[in-house]
PDB file of C-alpha atoms in Angstrom:
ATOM      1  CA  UNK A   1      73.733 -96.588 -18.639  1.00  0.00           C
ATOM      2  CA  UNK A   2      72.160 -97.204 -14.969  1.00  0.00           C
ATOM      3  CA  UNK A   3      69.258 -99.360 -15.802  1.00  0.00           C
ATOM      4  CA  UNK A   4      66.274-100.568 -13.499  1.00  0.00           C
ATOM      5  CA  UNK A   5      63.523-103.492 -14.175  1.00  0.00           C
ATOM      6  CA  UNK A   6      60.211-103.822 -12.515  1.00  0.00           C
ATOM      7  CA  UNK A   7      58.272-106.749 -12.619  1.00  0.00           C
ATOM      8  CA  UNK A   8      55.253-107.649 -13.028  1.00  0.00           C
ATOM      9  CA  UNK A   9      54.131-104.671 -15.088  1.00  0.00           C
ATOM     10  CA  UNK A  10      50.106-104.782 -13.564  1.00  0.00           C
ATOM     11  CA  UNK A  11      48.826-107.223 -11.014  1.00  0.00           C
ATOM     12  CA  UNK A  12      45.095-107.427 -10.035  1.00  0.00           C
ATOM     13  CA  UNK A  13      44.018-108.419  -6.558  1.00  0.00           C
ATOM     14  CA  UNK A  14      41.741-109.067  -4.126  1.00  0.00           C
ATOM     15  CA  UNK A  15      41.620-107.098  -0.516  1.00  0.00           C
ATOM     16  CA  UNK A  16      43.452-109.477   1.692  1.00  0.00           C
ATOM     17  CA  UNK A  17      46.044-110.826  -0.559  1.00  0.00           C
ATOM     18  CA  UNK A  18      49.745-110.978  -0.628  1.00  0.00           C
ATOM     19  CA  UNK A  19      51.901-109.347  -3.157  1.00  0.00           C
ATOM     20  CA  UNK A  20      54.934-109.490  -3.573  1.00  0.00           C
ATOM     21  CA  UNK A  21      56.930-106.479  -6.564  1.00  0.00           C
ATOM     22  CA  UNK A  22      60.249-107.338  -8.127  1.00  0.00           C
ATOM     23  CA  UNK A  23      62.598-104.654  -9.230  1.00  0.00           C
ATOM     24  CA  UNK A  24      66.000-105.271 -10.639  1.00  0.00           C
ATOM     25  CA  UNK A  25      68.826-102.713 -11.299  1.00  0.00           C
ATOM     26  CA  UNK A  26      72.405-102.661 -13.565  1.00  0.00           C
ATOM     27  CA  UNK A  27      73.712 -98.862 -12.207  1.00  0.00           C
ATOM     28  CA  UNK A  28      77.731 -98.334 -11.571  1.00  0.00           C
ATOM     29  CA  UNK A  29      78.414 -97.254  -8.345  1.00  0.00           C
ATOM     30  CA  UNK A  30      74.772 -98.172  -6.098  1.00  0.00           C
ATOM     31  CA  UNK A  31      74.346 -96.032  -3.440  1.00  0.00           C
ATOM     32  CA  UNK A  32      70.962 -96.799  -2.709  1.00  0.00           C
ATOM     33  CA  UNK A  33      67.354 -98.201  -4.101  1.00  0.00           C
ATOM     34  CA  UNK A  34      64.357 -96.635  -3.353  1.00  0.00           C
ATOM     35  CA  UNK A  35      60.459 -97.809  -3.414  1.00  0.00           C
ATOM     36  CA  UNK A  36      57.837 -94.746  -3.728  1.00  0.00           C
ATOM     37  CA  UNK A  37      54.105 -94.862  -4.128  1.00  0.00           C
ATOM     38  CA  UNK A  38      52.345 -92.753  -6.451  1.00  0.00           C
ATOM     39  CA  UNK A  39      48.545 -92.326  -6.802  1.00  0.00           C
ATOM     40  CA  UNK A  40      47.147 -89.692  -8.812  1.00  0.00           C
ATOM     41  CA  UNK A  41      49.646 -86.968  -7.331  1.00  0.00           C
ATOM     42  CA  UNK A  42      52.922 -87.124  -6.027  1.00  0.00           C
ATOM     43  CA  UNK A  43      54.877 -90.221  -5.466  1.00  0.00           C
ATOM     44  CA  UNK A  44      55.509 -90.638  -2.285  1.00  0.00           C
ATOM     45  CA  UNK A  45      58.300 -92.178  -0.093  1.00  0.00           C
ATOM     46  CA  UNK A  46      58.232 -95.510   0.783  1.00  0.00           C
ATOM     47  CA  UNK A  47      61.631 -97.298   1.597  1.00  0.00           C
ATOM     48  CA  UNK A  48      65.211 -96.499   1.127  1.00  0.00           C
ATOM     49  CA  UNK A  49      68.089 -99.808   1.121  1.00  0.00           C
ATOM     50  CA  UNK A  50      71.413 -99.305   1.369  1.00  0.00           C
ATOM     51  CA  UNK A  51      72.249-102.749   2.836  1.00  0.00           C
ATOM     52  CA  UNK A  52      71.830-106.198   1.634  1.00  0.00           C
ATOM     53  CA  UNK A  53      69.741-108.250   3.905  1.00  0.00           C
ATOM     54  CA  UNK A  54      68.052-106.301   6.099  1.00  0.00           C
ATOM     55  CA  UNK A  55      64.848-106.216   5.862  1.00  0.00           C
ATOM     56  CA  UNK A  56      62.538-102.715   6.439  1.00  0.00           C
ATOM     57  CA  UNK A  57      58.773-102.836   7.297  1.00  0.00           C
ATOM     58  CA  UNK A  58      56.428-100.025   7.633  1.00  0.00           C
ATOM     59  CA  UNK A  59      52.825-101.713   8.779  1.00  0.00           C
ATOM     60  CA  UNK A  60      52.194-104.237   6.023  1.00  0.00           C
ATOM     61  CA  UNK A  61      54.730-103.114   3.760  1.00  0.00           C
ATOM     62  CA  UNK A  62      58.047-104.371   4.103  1.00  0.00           C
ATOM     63  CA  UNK A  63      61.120-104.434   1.731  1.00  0.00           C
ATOM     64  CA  UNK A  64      64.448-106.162   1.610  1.00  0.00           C
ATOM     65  CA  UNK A  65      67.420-105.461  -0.859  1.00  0.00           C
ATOM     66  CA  UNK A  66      69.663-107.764  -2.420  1.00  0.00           C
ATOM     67  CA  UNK A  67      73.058-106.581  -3.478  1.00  0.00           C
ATOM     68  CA  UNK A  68      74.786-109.525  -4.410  1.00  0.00           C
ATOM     69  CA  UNK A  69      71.756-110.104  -7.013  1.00  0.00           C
ATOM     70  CA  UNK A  70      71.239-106.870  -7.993  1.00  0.00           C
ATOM     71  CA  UNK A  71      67.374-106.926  -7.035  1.00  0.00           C
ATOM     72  CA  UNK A  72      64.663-105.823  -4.791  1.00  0.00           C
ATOM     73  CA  UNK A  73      61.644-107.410  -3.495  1.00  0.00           C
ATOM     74  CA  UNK A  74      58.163-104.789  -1.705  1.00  0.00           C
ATOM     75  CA  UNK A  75      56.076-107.317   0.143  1.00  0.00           C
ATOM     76  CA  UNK A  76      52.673-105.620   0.864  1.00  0.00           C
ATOM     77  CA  UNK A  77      50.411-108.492   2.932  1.00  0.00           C
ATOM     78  CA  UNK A  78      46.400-108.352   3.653  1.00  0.00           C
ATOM     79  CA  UNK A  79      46.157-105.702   0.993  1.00  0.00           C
ATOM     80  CA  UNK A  80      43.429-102.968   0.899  1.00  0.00           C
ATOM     81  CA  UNK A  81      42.014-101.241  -2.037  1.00  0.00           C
ATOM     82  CA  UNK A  82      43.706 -97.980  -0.564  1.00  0.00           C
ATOM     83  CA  UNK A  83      47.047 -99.910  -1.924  1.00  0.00           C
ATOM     84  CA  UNK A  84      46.227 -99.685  -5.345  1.00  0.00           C
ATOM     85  CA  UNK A  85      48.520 -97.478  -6.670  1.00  0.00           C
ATOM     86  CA  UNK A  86      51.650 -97.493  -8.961  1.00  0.00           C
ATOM     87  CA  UNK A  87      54.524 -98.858  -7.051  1.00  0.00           C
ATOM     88  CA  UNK A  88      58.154 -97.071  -8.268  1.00  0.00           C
ATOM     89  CA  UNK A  89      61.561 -98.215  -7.616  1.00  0.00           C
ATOM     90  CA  UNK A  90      64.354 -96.214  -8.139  1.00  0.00           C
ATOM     91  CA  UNK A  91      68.223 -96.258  -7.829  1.00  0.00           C
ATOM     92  CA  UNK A  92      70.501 -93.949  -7.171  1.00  0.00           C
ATOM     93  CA  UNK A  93      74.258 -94.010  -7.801  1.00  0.00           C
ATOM     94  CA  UNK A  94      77.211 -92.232  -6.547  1.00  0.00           C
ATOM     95  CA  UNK A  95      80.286 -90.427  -8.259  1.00  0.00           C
ATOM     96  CA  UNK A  96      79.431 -88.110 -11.014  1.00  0.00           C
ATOM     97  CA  UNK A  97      75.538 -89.393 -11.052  1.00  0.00           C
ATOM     98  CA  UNK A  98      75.260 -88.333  -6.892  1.00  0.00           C
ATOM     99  CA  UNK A  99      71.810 -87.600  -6.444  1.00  0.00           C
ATOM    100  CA  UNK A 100      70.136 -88.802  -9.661  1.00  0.00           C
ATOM    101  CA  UNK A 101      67.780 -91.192  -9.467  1.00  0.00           C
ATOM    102  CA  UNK A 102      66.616 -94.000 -12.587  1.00  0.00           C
ATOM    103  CA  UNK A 103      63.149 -95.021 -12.403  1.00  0.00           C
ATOM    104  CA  UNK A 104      61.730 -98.554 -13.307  1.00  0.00           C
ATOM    105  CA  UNK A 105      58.445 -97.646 -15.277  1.00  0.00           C
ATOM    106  CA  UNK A 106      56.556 -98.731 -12.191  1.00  0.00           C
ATOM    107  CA  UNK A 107      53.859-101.666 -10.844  1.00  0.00           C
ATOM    108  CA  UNK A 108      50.479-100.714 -11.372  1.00  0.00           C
ATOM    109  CA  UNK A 109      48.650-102.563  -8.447  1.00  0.00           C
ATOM    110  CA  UNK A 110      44.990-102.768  -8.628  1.00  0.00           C
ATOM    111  CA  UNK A 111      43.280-103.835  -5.646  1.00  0.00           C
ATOM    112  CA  UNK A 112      39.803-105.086  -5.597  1.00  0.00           C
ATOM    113  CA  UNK A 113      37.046-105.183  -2.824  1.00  0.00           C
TER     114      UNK A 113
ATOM    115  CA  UNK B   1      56.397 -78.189   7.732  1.00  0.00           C
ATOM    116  CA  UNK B   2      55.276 -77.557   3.850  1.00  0.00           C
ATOM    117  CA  UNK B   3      56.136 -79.855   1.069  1.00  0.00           C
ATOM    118  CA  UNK B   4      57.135 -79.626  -1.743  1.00  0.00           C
ATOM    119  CA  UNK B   5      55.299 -76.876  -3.957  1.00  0.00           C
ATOM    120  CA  UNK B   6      54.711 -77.203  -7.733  1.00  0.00           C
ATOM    121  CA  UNK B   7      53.023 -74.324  -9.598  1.00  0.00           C
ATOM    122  CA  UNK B   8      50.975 -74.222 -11.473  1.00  0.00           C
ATOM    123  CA  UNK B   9      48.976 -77.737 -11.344  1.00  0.00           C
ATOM    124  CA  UNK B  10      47.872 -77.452 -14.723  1.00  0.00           C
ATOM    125  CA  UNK B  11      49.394 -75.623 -17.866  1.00  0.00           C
ATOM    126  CA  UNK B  12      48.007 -75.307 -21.471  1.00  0.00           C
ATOM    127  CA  UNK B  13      50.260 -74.261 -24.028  1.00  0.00           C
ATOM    128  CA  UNK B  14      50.045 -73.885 -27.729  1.00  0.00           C
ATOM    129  CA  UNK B  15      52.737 -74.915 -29.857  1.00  0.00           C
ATOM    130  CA  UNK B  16      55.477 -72.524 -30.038  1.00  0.00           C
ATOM    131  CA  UNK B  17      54.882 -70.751 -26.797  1.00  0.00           C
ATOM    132  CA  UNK B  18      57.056 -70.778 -23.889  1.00  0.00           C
ATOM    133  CA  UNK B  19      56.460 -73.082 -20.368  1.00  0.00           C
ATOM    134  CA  UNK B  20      57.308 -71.909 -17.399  1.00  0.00           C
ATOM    135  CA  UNK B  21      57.455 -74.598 -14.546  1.00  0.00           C
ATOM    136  CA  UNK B  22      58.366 -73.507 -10.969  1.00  0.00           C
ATOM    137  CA  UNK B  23      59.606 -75.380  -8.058  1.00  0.00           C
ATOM    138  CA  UNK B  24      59.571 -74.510  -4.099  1.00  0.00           C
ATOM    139  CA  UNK B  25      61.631 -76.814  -1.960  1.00  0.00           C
ATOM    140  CA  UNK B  26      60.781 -77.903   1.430  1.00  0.00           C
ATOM    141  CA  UNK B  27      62.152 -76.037   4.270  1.00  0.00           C
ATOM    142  CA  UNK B  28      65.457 -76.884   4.721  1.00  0.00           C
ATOM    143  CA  UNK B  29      66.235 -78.290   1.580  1.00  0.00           C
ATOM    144  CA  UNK B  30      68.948 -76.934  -0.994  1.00  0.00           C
ATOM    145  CA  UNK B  31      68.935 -80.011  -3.689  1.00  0.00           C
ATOM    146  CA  UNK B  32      66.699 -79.431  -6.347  1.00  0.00           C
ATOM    147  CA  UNK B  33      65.665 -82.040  -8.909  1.00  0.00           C
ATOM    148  CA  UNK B  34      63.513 -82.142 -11.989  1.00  0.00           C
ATOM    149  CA  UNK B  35      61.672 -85.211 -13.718  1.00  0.00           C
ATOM    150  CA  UNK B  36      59.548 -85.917 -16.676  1.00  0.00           C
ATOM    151  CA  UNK B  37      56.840 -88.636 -16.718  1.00  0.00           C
ATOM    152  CA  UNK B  38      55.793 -88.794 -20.158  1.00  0.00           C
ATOM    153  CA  UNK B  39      52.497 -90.898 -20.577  1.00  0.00           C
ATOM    154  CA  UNK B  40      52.682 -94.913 -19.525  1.00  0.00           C
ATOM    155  CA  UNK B  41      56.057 -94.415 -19.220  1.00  0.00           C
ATOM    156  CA  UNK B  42      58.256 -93.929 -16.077  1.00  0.00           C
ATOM    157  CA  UNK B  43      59.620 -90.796 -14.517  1.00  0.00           C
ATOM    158  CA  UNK B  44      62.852 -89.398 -16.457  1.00  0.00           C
ATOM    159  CA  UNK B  45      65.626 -87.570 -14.527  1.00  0.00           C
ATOM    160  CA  UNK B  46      66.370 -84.226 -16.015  1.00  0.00           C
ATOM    161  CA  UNK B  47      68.443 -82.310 -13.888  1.00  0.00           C
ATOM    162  CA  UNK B  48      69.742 -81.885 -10.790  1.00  0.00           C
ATOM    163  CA  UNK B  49      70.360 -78.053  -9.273  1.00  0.00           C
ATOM    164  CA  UNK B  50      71.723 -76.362  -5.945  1.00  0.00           C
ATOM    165  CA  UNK B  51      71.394 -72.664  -5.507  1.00  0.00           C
ATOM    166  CA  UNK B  52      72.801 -70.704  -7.920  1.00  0.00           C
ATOM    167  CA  UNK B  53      74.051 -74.170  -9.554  1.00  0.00           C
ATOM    168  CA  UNK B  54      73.712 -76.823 -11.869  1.00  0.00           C
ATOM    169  CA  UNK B  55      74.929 -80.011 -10.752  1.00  0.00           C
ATOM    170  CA  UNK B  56      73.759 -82.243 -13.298  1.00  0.00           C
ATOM    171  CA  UNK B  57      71.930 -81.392 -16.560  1.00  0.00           C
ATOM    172  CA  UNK B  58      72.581 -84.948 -18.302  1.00  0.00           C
ATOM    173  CA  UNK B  59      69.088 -85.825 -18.577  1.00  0.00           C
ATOM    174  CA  UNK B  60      67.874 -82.321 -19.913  1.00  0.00           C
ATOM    175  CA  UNK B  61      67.201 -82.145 -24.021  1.00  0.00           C
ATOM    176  CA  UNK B  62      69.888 -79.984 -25.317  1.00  0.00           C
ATOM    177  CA  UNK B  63      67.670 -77.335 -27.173  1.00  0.00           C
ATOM    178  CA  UNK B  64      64.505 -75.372 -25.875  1.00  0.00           C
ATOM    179  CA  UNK B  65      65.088 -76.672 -22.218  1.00  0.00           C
ATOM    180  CA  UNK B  66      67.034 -74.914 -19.397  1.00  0.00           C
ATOM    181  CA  UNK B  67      66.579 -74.588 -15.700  1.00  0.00           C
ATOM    182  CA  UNK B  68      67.859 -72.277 -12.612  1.00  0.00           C
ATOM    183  CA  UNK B  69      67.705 -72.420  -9.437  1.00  0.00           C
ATOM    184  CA  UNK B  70      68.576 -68.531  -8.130  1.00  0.00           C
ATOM    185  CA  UNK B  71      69.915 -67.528  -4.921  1.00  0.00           C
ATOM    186  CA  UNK B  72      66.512 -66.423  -4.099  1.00  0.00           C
ATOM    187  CA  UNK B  73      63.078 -67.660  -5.214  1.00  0.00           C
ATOM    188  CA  UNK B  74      61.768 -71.122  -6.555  1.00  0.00           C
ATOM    189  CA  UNK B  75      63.697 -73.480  -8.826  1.00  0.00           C
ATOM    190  CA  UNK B  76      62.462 -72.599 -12.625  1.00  0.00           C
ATOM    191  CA  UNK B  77      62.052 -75.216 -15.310  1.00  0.00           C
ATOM    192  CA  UNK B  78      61.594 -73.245 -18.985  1.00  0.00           C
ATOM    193  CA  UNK B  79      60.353 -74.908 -22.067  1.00  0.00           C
ATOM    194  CA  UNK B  80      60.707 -72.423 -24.822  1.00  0.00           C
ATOM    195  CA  UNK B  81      58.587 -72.990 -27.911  1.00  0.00           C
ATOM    196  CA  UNK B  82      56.869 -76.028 -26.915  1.00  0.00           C
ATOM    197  CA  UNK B  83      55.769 -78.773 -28.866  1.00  0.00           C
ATOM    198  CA  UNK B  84      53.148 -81.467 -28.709  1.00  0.00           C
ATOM    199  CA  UNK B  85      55.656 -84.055 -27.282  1.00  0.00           C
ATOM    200  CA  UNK B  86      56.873 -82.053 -24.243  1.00  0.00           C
ATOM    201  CA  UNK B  87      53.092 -82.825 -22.956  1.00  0.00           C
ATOM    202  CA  UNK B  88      54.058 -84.427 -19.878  1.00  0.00           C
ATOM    203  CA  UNK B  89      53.916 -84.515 -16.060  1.00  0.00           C
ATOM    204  CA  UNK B  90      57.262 -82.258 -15.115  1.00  0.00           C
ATOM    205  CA  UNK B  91      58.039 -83.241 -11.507  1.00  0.00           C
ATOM    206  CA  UNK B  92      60.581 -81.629  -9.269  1.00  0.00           C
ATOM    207  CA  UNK B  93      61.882 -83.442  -5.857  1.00  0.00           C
ATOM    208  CA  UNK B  94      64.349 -81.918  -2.983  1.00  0.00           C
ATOM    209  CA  UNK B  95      66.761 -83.242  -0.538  1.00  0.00           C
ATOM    210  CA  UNK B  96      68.884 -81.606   2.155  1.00  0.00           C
ATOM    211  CA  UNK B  97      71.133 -84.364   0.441  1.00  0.00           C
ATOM    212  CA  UNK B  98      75.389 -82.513   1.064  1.00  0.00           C
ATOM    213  CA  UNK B  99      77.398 -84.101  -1.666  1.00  0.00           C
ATOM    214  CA  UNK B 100      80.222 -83.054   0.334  1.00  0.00           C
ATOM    215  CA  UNK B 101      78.793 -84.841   3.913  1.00  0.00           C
ATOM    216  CA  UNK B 102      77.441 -88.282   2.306  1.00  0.00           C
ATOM    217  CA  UNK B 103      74.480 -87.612   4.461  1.00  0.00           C
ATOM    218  CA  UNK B 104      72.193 -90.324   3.019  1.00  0.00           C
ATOM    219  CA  UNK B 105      68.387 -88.894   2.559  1.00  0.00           C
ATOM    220  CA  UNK B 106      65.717 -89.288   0.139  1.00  0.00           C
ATOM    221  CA  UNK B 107      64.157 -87.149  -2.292  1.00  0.00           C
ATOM    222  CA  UNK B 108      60.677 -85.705  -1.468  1.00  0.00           C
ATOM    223  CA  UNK B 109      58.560 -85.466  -4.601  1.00  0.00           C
ATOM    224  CA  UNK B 110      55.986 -82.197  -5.344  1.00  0.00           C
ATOM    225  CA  UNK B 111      52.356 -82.775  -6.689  1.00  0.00           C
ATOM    226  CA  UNK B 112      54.070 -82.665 -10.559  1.00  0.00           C
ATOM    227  CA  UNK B 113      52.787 -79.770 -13.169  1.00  0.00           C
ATOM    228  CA  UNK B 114      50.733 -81.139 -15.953  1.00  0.00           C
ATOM    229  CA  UNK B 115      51.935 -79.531 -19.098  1.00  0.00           C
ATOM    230  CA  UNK B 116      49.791 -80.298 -21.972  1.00  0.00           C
ATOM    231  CA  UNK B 117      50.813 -78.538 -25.280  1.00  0.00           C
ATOM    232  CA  UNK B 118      47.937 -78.222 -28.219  1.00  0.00           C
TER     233      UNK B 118
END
């Protein structure tokens, strides 16, 4: 059974910090791992890897995948109490699970002024 | 462009009624999928739907749940005869993913239904 880890379970900061969320994955046949946001509605889109090594950024967010490892890393530097939020990181696989995503149960970030 | 749409936002059931959870995809989009996020715990694939198909229903409880996804008209999640433990945030996502291309995109998430059973 695909299976995916995220670490630390809560983290409590202060506006301009660095964090840095773990998320680790067991799944047969990766196709890709995915990062989403979610606040009190939808989670939203963050990052997809596909590729070991290569890192993706998006303003003060960036993300970087290791395949060889099995694990993921979000970076989010000089945070802002706007980026508290629970962080999710999927996988997906291919074959007969194409499509299907498995969810870690999340990073709750709290950001403080 | 419109995102995904979840209706309705809220839903209050007693026990033994039926839920009825529907789904419009973005524009474009012909991969439905449906998720549970049961309270302090992380969202749970259910199933996975094209038009007029199921795909993948390995993640759907085998009694009281079913889902659709008709030629025309949203993607419908029905929970007959609820009970206290379906309370839950039901959550459906779309792609424009083509199992047959290998197009690689990511699934856009709705606003969730909050089903709460009494």
């Amino acid at each position: 059974e695909d299976k995916v880890v995220q670490s630390p379970l809560s983290l409590v900061v202060h506006e301009g910090d660095t964090v840095t969320l773990n998320c680790s994955y067991e799944v047969t046949n990766f196709r890709s791992l995915l990062w989403y946001k979610q606040e009190k509605k939808a989670p939203t889109f963050l990052f997809m890897l596909t590729s070991s090594g290569i890192e993706k950024k998006s303003g003060r967010l960036s993300s970087i995948l290791d395949k060889k490892e099995l694990f993921s890393i979000l970076n989010i530097t000089a945070t802002q109490t706007g980026d508290s939020a629970v962080y999710l990181c999927a996988v997906e696989a291919g074959g007969t699970s194409y499509g299907k995503l498995t969810f870690g149960q999340g990073t709750i970030l709290t950001v403080h002024p | 462009n419109a995102g995904v749409m979840q209706n309705p936002r809220h839903l209050v059931r007693r026990r033994g009624q039926e839920a009825r959870l529907r789904c419009s995809p973005m524009k474009g989009h012909s991969h439905v999928y449906w998720y549970r996020q049961l309270p302090e715990e992380g969202l749970k694939f259910m199933v996975y739907l094209q038009k007029e198909n199921i795909i993948d229903e390995s993640g759907m409880p085998k009694e009281r749940f079913s889902a659709e996804f008709p030629k025309e008209g949203p993607s419908i999640l029905r929970i007959q005869q609820v009970v206290r433990g379906d309370s839950a945030a039901y959550f459906c996502a779309s792609s424009p993913l083509s199992r047959t291309s290998r197009i690689k995109d990511t699934q856009y998430f709705g606003p969730g239904t909050r089903l709460t059973v009494l």
